Amino acid sequence: LALGTIGAMLARSSKKTAAPTKTVQRAAPAHADPVAQPVQRDLAEKVTGSLPAPLMDPSYVSSGGGIVLLGGLNAADTSVDTVIAAAYHGSKVIARLPSVRHDTAAAVIDRNIYVFGGGNGPSQLSDIVRVDPRAGRSTLIGHLPAASSDSAAAAIGGTAYIVGGYTGTRWLDTIIAYRPGTTARVVAHLPHTLRYAAVAAVGNRLVIAGGSLENGTASDSVLVYVPATGRVTKIGTLPAPTTHAAAAAIGNVAYVIGGRGASTGTPTTAIVAIDVATKKVRAAGHLQSARSDLAAVNFGFGSRIIVVGGKGASGTVATISQLAPGARSTSAIAGATHTIDLTNVYAHDGANKIAPAARSAKQLIYVPNSKSDTVDVINPHTYKIVGHFAVGGLPQHVVPAWDLKTLYVTNDTGNSLTPINPVTGKPGATIPVDDPYNMYFTPDGQYAIVVAERLRRLDFRDAHTFQLHHSLDVPCTGVDHIDFSADEKYLIASCEFSGQMVKVDVQSERVVGTLNLPDGGSGMPQDVKLSPDGKVFYVADMHAGGLWKVDGRRFKVIGFLPTGAGVHGLYPSRDAKYLYATNRGEGSISVISFRTGKVVTKWRIPGGGSPDMGGVSADGKVLWVSGRYSGVVYAIATRNGRLLARIPVGSGPHGLSVWPQPGRYSLGHTGILR
């Protein structure tokens, strides 16, 4: 698989894949598909192949009509010495570097590849290595001014420019120029020290986007270096601070692809376009899966970029894919684009309809114990606790991510999220956010909506990095629970302490209505759930002891249904026929018919209890509910309401999550899936 063969293979495959990926139109013509937003010249990803093994943090160049990956880290986080040539559908090792190394920089000059610096684990390297991809040879030919890793490079006019980096003790703000046969030298300085920037050459300019800053944050700056003048200027701002991203150019536009925020474990799907001529920066599509530390080049056919490897939410990946401009940008949550069934918004939540993204998850029940700052993990088959770990202060809910690949514990007074890997059931590194009482996701998966209850805000944050995008003040107190309209154009949220509801336009991220509930101003609205036909929002009111029926379109109360004292949580059955309402103040569950809008039966917990929040098992046979003031979790048979188990857990169990659950994507809370 020589480079010429790779070029021929790419040429043949480009004829087959030139047409953009088609998407399925959703059933609601007034609202665009949340996973296929039409944006002019967005890049759409199509997975085409795989490396023989996962790889992250290589340097990369376009060469021989394909992409060449140099060094990097394997799935065991160990440095490698491979030089890999890859095309759409395959790859092959074509050479070896003089030793193992990762986080190098690389550029192509006169058909040779030059690799700069890098790290090998114990130390940084100063090596300049020339790789001849035709002969499969690598040769040490020189040294950088200082041994360093974490830099990025691109070539302009026969000169390679190496940007930023880290010496092991010192961050760098330098741009180093190297021309074969000369000595590498510093030619410019950045406004600040920088590592892991995304760098691409656009004409006679070097675009430098994002990167890690020495103060521990990620940069959102877009810089341009012009070799002819030696000047570095800022031309724009990324939509969110981003580091560990890749960059590649199509014409006058540089694309920043993937990456993450300042914290590890926060990969993003974002693709951002930087038009150097107009100095405009805009969102330009999404990867199918979030990943950082990836490789990307324009591989010689003008309008397409090949993307390889990287680090995703579940570890290092081996994916090879193509990005090409299309009318739509497609993000595959369940492996395909989706429609919305306006006659039954829960059509994809039927028994055992687990999406591919969630099938590798362990079947577990996650219980946040608010008063003991812990999470208990229950095996739903044995009713035994199989895991226990500490989290931040006052954990309130366990929330499935929009892409179904991560669960988040919302630590309210801890001002943090604790991510959980559902494949292992283990927690990850804490993510700082303000006052996360609850959390939801916009239907397009772009933003998490952190419900900052005590701050009276809905914070729209990047769904992967959790960088703040927009903080929306709400005109009520105690905002806590949310559900979305059938067409997903708006949401309504309950305000527990002021007895109100607010309506928010999702696209404009602004409040468009406020509704005072009829309970004399003393209402305590809690959970919110949409009827399958999308016509009625049911709102549990703890003070009124029943459910308000709200017409979301007119934003008007149209009825009331008594259920029981302290009604709190609402959960649809897997067949979308019934709604289970937990009456926390009297130890019972009311079963409501969606068809008639009336209570058909009430299940009482033997000996009483305080059923609060939870979810329905994937097969629909068990309702799992936390006992808020009883320090237990209840497993209740949905066939007849029989108590199957009462499992002791920590103090103050609250928003437990059953995982995995059926559905294609998550809108948040303990599991609102569509």
XYZ file of C-alpha atoms in Angstrom:
674
model
C 0.000 0.000 0.000
C 2.453 2.612 -1.243
C 1.527 6.285 -1.299
C 0.798 6.148 -5.014
C -1.626 3.306 -4.407
C -3.280 5.332 -1.664
C -3.690 8.259 -4.054
C -5.286 6.035 -6.665
C -7.562 4.514 -4.070
C -8.650 7.974 -2.933
C -9.270 9.052 -6.517
C -11.537 6.080 -7.135
C -13.407 6.476 -3.866
C -13.857 10.216 -4.347
C -16.034 9.539 -7.382
C -18.232 7.270 -5.289
C -18.604 9.601 -2.313
C -18.825 13.025 -3.869
C -22.561 13.378 -3.112
C -23.346 14.614 0.420
C -24.943 12.219 2.867
C -28.732 12.272 2.599
C -30.879 12.741 5.668
C -34.425 11.860 6.529
C -36.879 14.734 6.806
C -38.585 14.957 10.167
C -42.344 14.782 10.453
C -42.674 18.391 11.629
C -42.150 20.609 8.580
C -41.983 23.783 10.639
C -38.882 22.718 12.536
C -35.579 21.525 11.121
C -34.195 18.107 12.018
C -32.259 18.468 15.295
C -29.489 16.202 14.049
C -29.348 17.671 10.552
C -29.498 21.445 10.699
C -29.282 23.005 7.224
C -26.361 25.404 7.239
C -24.670 26.545 4.062
C -21.440 24.637 3.385
C -21.328 22.837 6.702
C -19.089 19.807 6.670
C -20.836 16.440 6.972
C -18.909 13.415 8.221
C -19.038 9.955 6.693
C -17.126 7.127 8.369
C -15.288 5.154 5.695
C -12.784 2.880 7.392
C -10.551 2.144 10.329
C -6.905 2.080 11.351
C -5.579 -1.336 12.401
C -5.334 0.021 15.958
C -6.534 3.117 17.850
C -4.235 6.154 17.721
C -4.243 9.647 19.203
C -1.823 12.591 19.339
C 0.130 11.852 16.147
C 1.489 14.637 13.998
C 0.028 14.524 10.519
C 0.511 15.806 6.991
C -1.100 15.471 3.595
C 1.211 13.436 1.362
C 0.868 11.221 -1.691
C -2.849 11.901 -1.966
C -3.511 10.622 1.547
C -2.751 11.389 5.186
C 0.464 10.345 6.928
C 0.396 9.902 10.720
C 3.685 10.158 12.609
C 4.115 8.774 16.117
C 1.342 9.265 18.667
C -0.174 7.337 21.550
C -1.901 3.963 21.339
C -4.923 2.760 23.326
C -2.657 1.982 26.296
C -1.458 5.633 26.279
C 2.001 4.473 25.191
C 4.155 6.314 22.637
C 4.686 4.660 19.242
C 7.297 5.069 16.486
C 5.127 4.278 13.468
C 4.737 6.281 10.283
C 1.336 5.320 8.876
C -0.074 6.177 5.457
C -3.878 6.142 5.395
C -6.617 6.564 2.821
C -10.402 6.306 3.052
C -10.633 2.594 3.689
C -7.246 1.425 4.900
C -3.772 2.175 6.172
C -0.285 0.709 6.376
C 2.937 1.326 8.306
C 5.424 2.719 5.769
C 8.344 3.711 8.028
C 9.561 4.043 11.608
C 10.739 7.102 13.454
C 14.167 6.884 15.151
C 12.358 6.227 18.468
C 8.891 6.348 19.995
C 7.335 9.806 20.387
C 4.009 11.619 20.595
C 2.778 15.228 20.373
C 5.257 16.026 17.625
C 4.690 18.638 14.903
C 5.091 17.901 11.197
C 5.112 19.582 7.787
C 5.730 18.583 4.164
C 8.446 20.321 2.117
C 9.435 19.096 -1.348
C 7.713 15.709 -0.877
C 9.661 14.979 2.314
C 8.034 15.053 5.739
C 9.762 16.875 8.588
C 8.907 15.903 12.167
C 9.717 18.311 14.990
C 10.266 17.569 18.669
C 7.720 15.608 20.677
C 7.750 13.670 23.909
C 8.554 10.064 24.698
C 7.117 9.884 28.195
C 10.124 10.734 30.370
C 11.282 13.778 28.407
C 10.844 16.173 25.499
C 12.871 15.868 22.294
C 14.659 18.482 20.191
C 14.904 16.237 17.107
C 14.207 17.319 13.567
C 13.578 14.106 11.621
C 13.222 13.865 7.851
C 10.923 11.099 6.611
C 11.071 9.992 2.966
C 7.654 8.344 2.429
C 8.704 6.875 -0.916
C 11.740 5.025 0.437
C 10.286 4.404 3.878
C 13.300 5.947 5.652
C 13.606 8.380 8.535
C 16.755 10.346 9.353
C 17.714 12.649 12.215
C 18.953 15.821 10.506
C 18.925 18.604 13.095
C 17.575 20.081 16.300
C 15.110 22.697 17.482
C 16.339 25.623 19.590
C 14.840 23.826 22.614
C 13.538 20.328 23.231
C 9.744 20.597 23.217
C 6.452 18.800 22.617
C 2.792 19.851 22.227
C 3.490 22.159 19.277
C 1.836 22.231 15.843
C 3.227 23.059 12.419
C 2.429 23.855 8.793
C 4.519 24.802 5.753
C 4.316 27.977 3.653
C 6.571 28.510 0.654
C 9.095 25.794 1.479
C 9.444 26.764 5.141
C 7.922 24.953 8.098
C 6.569 27.038 10.974
C 6.351 25.388 14.414
C 3.946 27.022 16.879
C 4.162 27.041 20.686
C 4.898 23.984 22.810
C 6.306 22.873 26.134
C 9.898 22.091 27.167
C 8.988 20.026 30.209
C 9.535 23.000 32.519
C 8.594 25.997 30.398
C 5.674 26.926 28.126
C 6.592 28.490 24.788
C 5.214 31.520 22.943
C 7.450 31.080 19.915
C 6.951 30.551 16.214
C 10.023 28.740 14.863
C 10.909 28.682 11.164
C 12.782 25.781 9.593
C 13.880 25.459 5.997
C 15.799 22.321 4.925
C 19.535 22.970 5.014
C 19.266 25.812 7.537
C 19.130 26.141 11.296
C 15.737 26.307 13.026
C 15.237 29.772 14.515
C 12.601 31.844 16.322
C 10.940 34.299 13.924
C 7.952 35.554 15.936
C 6.246 35.462 19.295
C 2.601 34.770 20.140
C 0.650 37.104 22.460
C 0.887 34.371 25.129
C 2.402 30.952 25.731
C 0.449 28.194 24.006
C 0.248 24.405 23.637
C -1.957 22.095 21.553
C -3.140 24.801 19.141
C -4.892 23.927 15.884
C -2.677 25.170 13.028
C -3.217 25.257 9.253
C -1.729 27.149 6.315
C -4.177 29.216 4.256
C -2.370 30.748 1.295
C 0.539 32.775 2.661
C -0.911 32.920 6.177
C -0.705 30.620 9.167
C -3.977 30.241 11.110
C -3.523 29.458 14.816
C -6.760 28.622 16.648
C -7.389 27.819 20.296
C -4.907 25.832 22.364
C -4.081 25.374 26.035
C -3.100 28.408 28.118
C -0.620 28.439 30.964
C -3.304 29.512 33.476
C -5.089 26.166 33.007
C -7.803 27.348 30.629
C -8.337 26.857 26.904
C -8.000 29.674 24.394
C -10.793 30.863 22.098
C -8.541 33.170 20.080
C -8.033 32.898 16.324
C -4.611 34.269 15.384
C -2.958 34.746 12.009
C 0.799 34.853 11.399
C 2.039 36.397 8.153
C 5.650 35.337 7.407
C 6.138 38.246 4.996
C 5.618 40.783 7.780
C 6.524 38.688 10.805
C 3.363 39.888 12.563
C 0.863 37.886 14.629
C -2.641 39.377 14.835
C -5.955 38.260 16.274
C -8.723 38.022 13.654
C -11.554 36.353 15.551
C -12.925 34.268 18.400
C -13.992 30.627 18.425
C -17.568 29.878 19.591
C -16.048 28.131 22.638
C -12.546 27.828 24.108
C -10.980 24.803 22.416
C -7.738 22.875 22.673
C -6.376 19.570 21.325
C -8.251 20.120 18.031
C -7.135 19.435 14.462
C -7.084 21.967 11.643
C -7.275 21.662 7.853
C -7.985 24.148 5.075
C -10.323 24.194 2.084
C -9.591 27.226 -0.084
C -9.554 30.377 2.046
C -11.258 28.651 4.957
C -9.501 26.880 7.820
C -11.601 24.343 9.699
C -11.022 23.634 13.388
C -12.183 20.072 13.939
C -13.095 18.447 17.249
C -10.923 19.109 20.289
C -12.003 19.668 23.850
C -12.220 22.236 26.621
C -9.606 22.839 29.284
C -10.586 19.693 31.205
C -9.741 16.194 30.070
C -12.713 14.005 29.211
C -14.592 16.838 27.469
C -14.258 16.056 23.743
C -16.465 17.980 21.327
C -18.101 17.258 17.983
C -17.777 20.875 16.869
C -16.417 21.930 13.489
C -15.668 25.654 13.164
C -14.967 27.514 9.920
C -12.517 30.441 9.855
C -12.676 32.517 6.682
C -9.308 34.248 6.534
C -10.385 36.698 3.821
C -13.487 37.991 5.627
C -12.277 37.264 9.189
C -15.588 35.554 9.924
C -15.741 32.613 12.341
C -18.803 30.349 12.435
C -19.997 26.907 13.430
C -19.732 24.615 10.405
C -21.097 21.203 11.336
C -20.420 18.367 13.727
C -18.454 15.152 13.851
C -20.516 11.994 14.305
C -18.778 11.428 17.644
C -16.916 13.776 19.944
C -13.146 13.453 19.898
C -9.979 15.398 20.578
C -6.299 14.777 19.678
C -7.241 13.712 16.152
C -5.608 14.192 12.739
C -7.132 15.979 9.727
C -5.873 17.116 6.309
C -7.237 18.287 2.982
C -6.010 15.335 0.941
C -5.734 16.788 -2.522
C -9.270 16.712 -3.946
C -10.098 20.281 -2.970
C -13.329 20.145 -1.037
C -12.864 17.162 1.257
C -10.959 16.488 4.467
C -9.862 13.113 5.814
C -10.109 12.726 9.609
C -8.310 9.953 11.487
C -8.096 8.655 15.073
C -8.315 10.735 18.218
C -9.633 10.384 21.735
C -13.376 10.012 22.317
C -15.508 9.764 25.437
C -14.731 6.039 25.728
C -11.027 6.194 24.873
C -8.706 6.225 21.871
C -10.367 5.518 18.504
C -9.279 4.090 15.142
C -11.884 5.801 12.938
C -11.136 6.997 9.417
C -13.755 9.355 7.974
C -14.395 11.990 5.328
C -15.688 15.523 5.844
C -17.327 17.056 2.790
C -19.509 20.147 2.281
C -23.204 19.372 2.040
C -26.616 20.960 2.452
C -26.840 19.341 5.869
C -24.502 18.393 8.664
C -25.399 14.975 10.003
C -24.676 13.795 13.512
C -25.578 10.151 13.952
C -26.834 9.398 17.419
C -28.536 6.094 16.750
C -26.618 5.386 13.565
C -28.998 7.332 11.304
C -30.864 10.607 11.063
C -34.329 10.596 12.597
C -37.843 11.830 12.135
C -40.213 12.966 14.863
C -43.528 11.144 15.165
C -45.969 13.863 16.243
C -48.601 11.244 17.095
C -46.286 9.622 19.644
C -43.142 11.430 20.771
C -42.177 8.251 22.657
C -42.324 6.045 19.548
C -38.610 5.244 19.837
C -38.717 4.618 23.602
C -40.467 1.249 23.376
C -39.339 -1.780 25.359
C -35.700 -2.729 24.720
C -35.231 -0.311 21.788
C -31.691 0.457 22.886
C -29.700 2.642 20.487
C -26.298 1.381 19.286
C -24.557 4.134 21.266
C -25.947 2.694 24.525
C -25.785 -1.043 23.879
C -22.363 -1.501 25.451
C -23.486 0.098 28.719
C -23.827 -2.052 31.827
C -27.395 -2.492 33.094
C -27.246 -0.525 36.338
C -29.243 1.849 38.544
C -27.369 5.016 39.581
C -28.578 6.647 42.817
C -27.352 10.123 43.882
C -27.520 10.424 47.667
C -28.000 14.148 48.253
C -27.299 14.187 51.957
C -24.227 11.943 51.893
C -22.596 13.316 48.708
C -22.270 9.854 47.192
C -23.630 7.698 44.390
C -24.748 4.109 44.936
C -24.837 1.730 41.977
C -27.396 -1.107 41.997
C -27.500 -4.299 39.943
C -31.157 -4.376 38.786
C -31.158 -8.178 38.544
C -29.843 -8.973 42.031
C -31.073 -5.808 43.796
C -27.576 -5.525 45.304
C -25.307 -2.479 45.539
C -22.317 -3.180 43.299
C -20.664 0.233 43.354
C -20.291 3.287 45.573
C -18.295 6.483 45.086
C -18.067 10.014 46.432
C -19.071 13.020 44.337
C -19.451 16.777 44.887
C -21.737 18.476 47.353
C -25.502 17.818 47.206
C -25.777 15.497 44.173
C -29.307 15.892 42.804
C -29.720 13.961 39.537
C -27.919 11.493 37.278
C -28.387 12.762 33.711
C -27.773 10.828 30.464
C -25.876 12.862 27.854
C -27.557 13.684 24.545
C -25.297 11.218 22.705
C -26.027 8.472 25.297
C -22.311 7.895 25.921
C -21.888 9.557 29.319
C -23.923 10.014 32.487
C -23.482 13.163 34.580
C -24.076 13.576 38.307
C -25.242 17.147 38.984
C -23.513 18.250 42.208
C -25.593 21.267 43.210
C -23.631 22.955 46.011
C -20.457 21.303 44.742
C -20.772 23.457 41.599
C -19.657 20.531 39.483
C -20.585 17.585 37.316
C -19.211 14.100 37.837
C -19.126 12.157 34.545
C -19.767 8.408 34.656
C -18.638 6.008 31.940
C -21.709 3.749 31.490
C -19.582 1.004 29.926
C -17.622 0.588 33.171
C -19.946 2.269 35.670
C -16.969 4.262 36.987
C -16.742 8.039 37.610
C -14.356 10.400 35.844
C -12.735 13.734 36.605
C -14.993 16.466 38.014
C -16.164 19.234 35.648
C -16.745 22.686 37.205
C -20.077 24.412 36.447
C -22.269 26.806 38.435
C -25.131 25.494 40.575
C -26.168 22.386 38.579
C -29.427 21.395 40.278
C -30.571 19.636 37.100
C -29.461 19.396 33.479
C -31.046 19.010 30.049
C -29.839 19.163 26.429
C -30.989 21.146 23.417
C -32.636 18.817 20.871
C -29.799 19.328 18.374
C -27.277 18.146 20.955
C -25.219 21.316 20.731
C -25.781 22.637 24.243
C -26.336 21.330 27.724
C -28.881 23.387 29.662
C -27.688 23.536 33.258
C -30.584 24.406 35.558
C -28.993 26.765 38.081
C -31.892 26.836 40.542
C -30.590 29.114 43.274
C -29.093 31.508 40.701
C -32.421 31.711 38.801
C -30.736 30.847 35.508
C -30.704 28.404 32.643
C -27.082 28.178 31.498
C -26.577 27.047 27.908
C -23.179 25.333 27.791
C -21.278 23.408 25.137
C -22.584 19.842 25.451
C -19.054 18.403 25.617
C -16.707 21.049 27.007
C -19.354 22.710 29.226
C -17.944 26.113 28.385
C -20.634 28.754 28.938
C -22.407 29.874 25.757
C -25.318 31.899 27.159
C -26.723 32.467 30.628
C -30.514 33.041 30.577
C -32.079 34.704 33.628
C -35.598 33.447 34.337
C -38.368 35.601 35.887
C -39.256 33.137 38.667
C -37.731 31.365 41.650
C -36.860 27.700 42.065
C -36.576 26.735 38.399
C -35.969 22.996 38.389
C -37.705 20.670 35.857
C -38.171 20.890 32.078
C -39.738 19.143 29.100
C -39.749 20.010 25.401
C -42.574 20.447 22.900
C -43.207 17.720 20.343
C -41.619 19.784 17.564
C -38.766 20.665 19.975
C -39.065 24.384 19.236
C -39.699 25.390 22.854
C -39.440 24.090 26.404
C -41.440 24.779 29.518
C -39.865 24.787 32.969
C -41.385 24.610 36.434
C -40.533 27.153 39.134
C -41.060 25.436 42.466
C -40.840 28.407 44.836
C -42.985 30.930 42.950
C -45.716 28.583 41.680
C -45.017 29.500 38.063
C -44.027 28.017 34.714
C -41.809 29.671 32.099
C -41.707 29.051 28.352
C -38.384 29.345 26.512
C -37.797 29.496 22.760
C -34.966 26.987 22.255
C -33.425 28.493 19.140
C -33.310 32.088 20.363
C -32.625 31.035 23.974
C -35.051 33.565 25.426
C -38.097 33.522 27.701
C -41.288 33.945 25.658
C -43.937 33.372 28.342
C -44.694 33.144 32.063
C -47.651 31.253 33.536
C -48.970 31.588 37.088
C -50.512 28.315 38.239
C -54.021 28.585 39.707
C -53.042 27.348 43.175
C -53.301 30.803 44.749
C -49.597 31.512 44.350
C -48.733 28.682 46.745
C -48.172 26.006 44.113
C -45.009 23.911 44.107
C -44.625 22.635 40.536
C -42.106 19.841 40.101
C -41.644 17.371 37.255
C -42.996 18.116 33.757
C -43.922 15.517 31.140
C -45.410 15.794 27.655
C -48.288 13.583 26.523
C -47.431 11.226 23.622
C -49.496 13.270 21.152
C -47.713 16.461 22.213
C -50.952 18.253 23.111
C -50.658 18.427 26.903
C -47.855 19.026 29.388
C -48.526 17.353 32.745
C -47.059 19.343 35.660
C -46.778 17.706 39.086
C -47.680 20.155 41.875
C -46.631 18.993 45.362
C -48.805 21.562 47.139
C -51.934 20.948 45.068
C -51.553 17.155 45.242
C -52.127 16.598 41.544
C -51.184 17.370 37.962
C -51.907 20.569 36.098
C -52.680 20.085 32.421
C -51.003 22.819 30.385
C -51.532 23.631 26.721
C -47.969 24.521 25.767
C -48.802 26.293 22.521
C -51.243 28.720 24.160
C -49.366 28.427 27.482
C -52.567 28.048 29.429
C -53.816 25.698 32.165
C -56.626 23.555 30.725
C -57.323 21.151 33.587
C -56.303 19.528 36.864
C -55.984 15.860 37.868
C -55.804 14.930 41.590
C -53.261 12.164 42.278
C -51.986 12.228 45.847
C -50.089 14.179 48.494
C -46.721 15.555 47.464
C -46.813 14.380 43.844
C -43.334 14.779 42.439
C -41.951 12.586 39.575
C -43.561 11.668 36.218
C -42.556 8.716 33.992
C -44.237 7.347 30.819
C -44.655 3.601 30.400
C -42.664 1.924 27.620
C -45.807 1.486 25.513
C -46.705 5.181 26.021
C -50.146 4.240 27.395
C -49.663 5.288 31.009
C -47.966 7.947 33.102
C -46.593 6.962 36.524
C -46.794 9.772 39.121
C -44.934 9.396 42.433
C -46.853 10.768 45.421
C -43.986 11.449 47.802
C -46.158 12.684 50.665
C -48.286 9.533 50.960
C -46.103 6.666 49.747
C -48.004 5.839 46.582
C -47.817 5.762 42.781
C -50.745 6.989 40.645
C -51.150 5.391 37.216
C -52.709 7.774 34.686
C -54.126 6.838 31.295
C -52.777 9.102 28.561
C -55.859 8.283 26.471
C -58.459 9.338 29.051
C -56.369 11.728 31.132
C -57.603 10.048 34.326
C -56.101 7.979 37.165
C -56.795 4.288 36.514
C -55.221 2.873 39.674
C -53.014 3.724 42.642
C -50.222 1.524 44.005
C -49.391 1.954 47.683
C -45.956 1.045 49.024
C -46.340 -1.442 51.918
C -45.531 0.316 55.175
C -45.472 3.692 53.444
C -42.522 5.562 52.001
C -41.419 8.655 50.101
C -41.265 7.765 46.374
C -39.538 10.592 44.582
C -37.652 10.329 41.262
C -36.481 7.524 38.999
C -37.269 5.796 35.735
C -38.658 2.747 33.986
C -36.500 -0.279 33.148
C -35.538 -0.842 29.510
C -38.026 -3.712 29.212
C -40.780 -1.654 30.849
C -41.390 -4.189 33.622
C -39.995 -2.298 36.620
C -40.419 1.257 37.887
C -37.340 2.266 39.873
C -37.914 5.110 42.354
C -35.817 6.698 45.078
C -37.254 6.947 48.588
C -36.221 10.537 49.291
C -36.706 10.559 53.054
C -36.432 6.828 53.639
C -32.855 6.144 52.495
C -34.013 3.384 50.147
C -34.729 2.647 46.494
C -37.990 0.941 45.474
C -38.326 -1.543 42.620
C -42.013 -1.752 41.647
C -43.558 -4.145 39.123
C -45.414 -2.152 36.468
C -47.781 -5.085 35.797
C -49.497 -4.854 39.168
C -47.665 -2.366 41.398
C -46.124 -5.064 43.591
C -43.062 -3.985 45.559
C -40.230 -6.197 44.301
C -37.449 -4.792 46.467
C -36.647 -2.089 48.992
C -32.890 -1.476 48.772
C -31.081 0.555 51.467
C -28.828 3.277 50.008
C -27.229 6.488 51.274
C -28.963 9.450 52.854
C -31.400 11.505 50.781
C -31.576 9.512 47.524
C -32.955 11.745 44.780
C -32.812 11.761 40.947
C -31.807 8.178 40.199
C -31.256 7.049 36.632
C -31.938 3.668 35.059
C -29.358 2.931 32.370
C -29.382 2.056 29.546
C -32.817 3.224 28.424
C -34.506 3.014 25.002
C -34.386 6.042 22.723
C -32.167 7.680 20.141
C -30.997 10.755 22.055
C -31.419 12.187 25.523
C -32.991 15.525 26.374
C -31.664 15.160 29.924
C -33.052 14.895 33.456
C -33.025 11.264 34.689
C -33.854 10.104 31.180
C -36.117 12.023 28.791
C -35.381 10.176 25.570
C -36.868 10.637 22.122
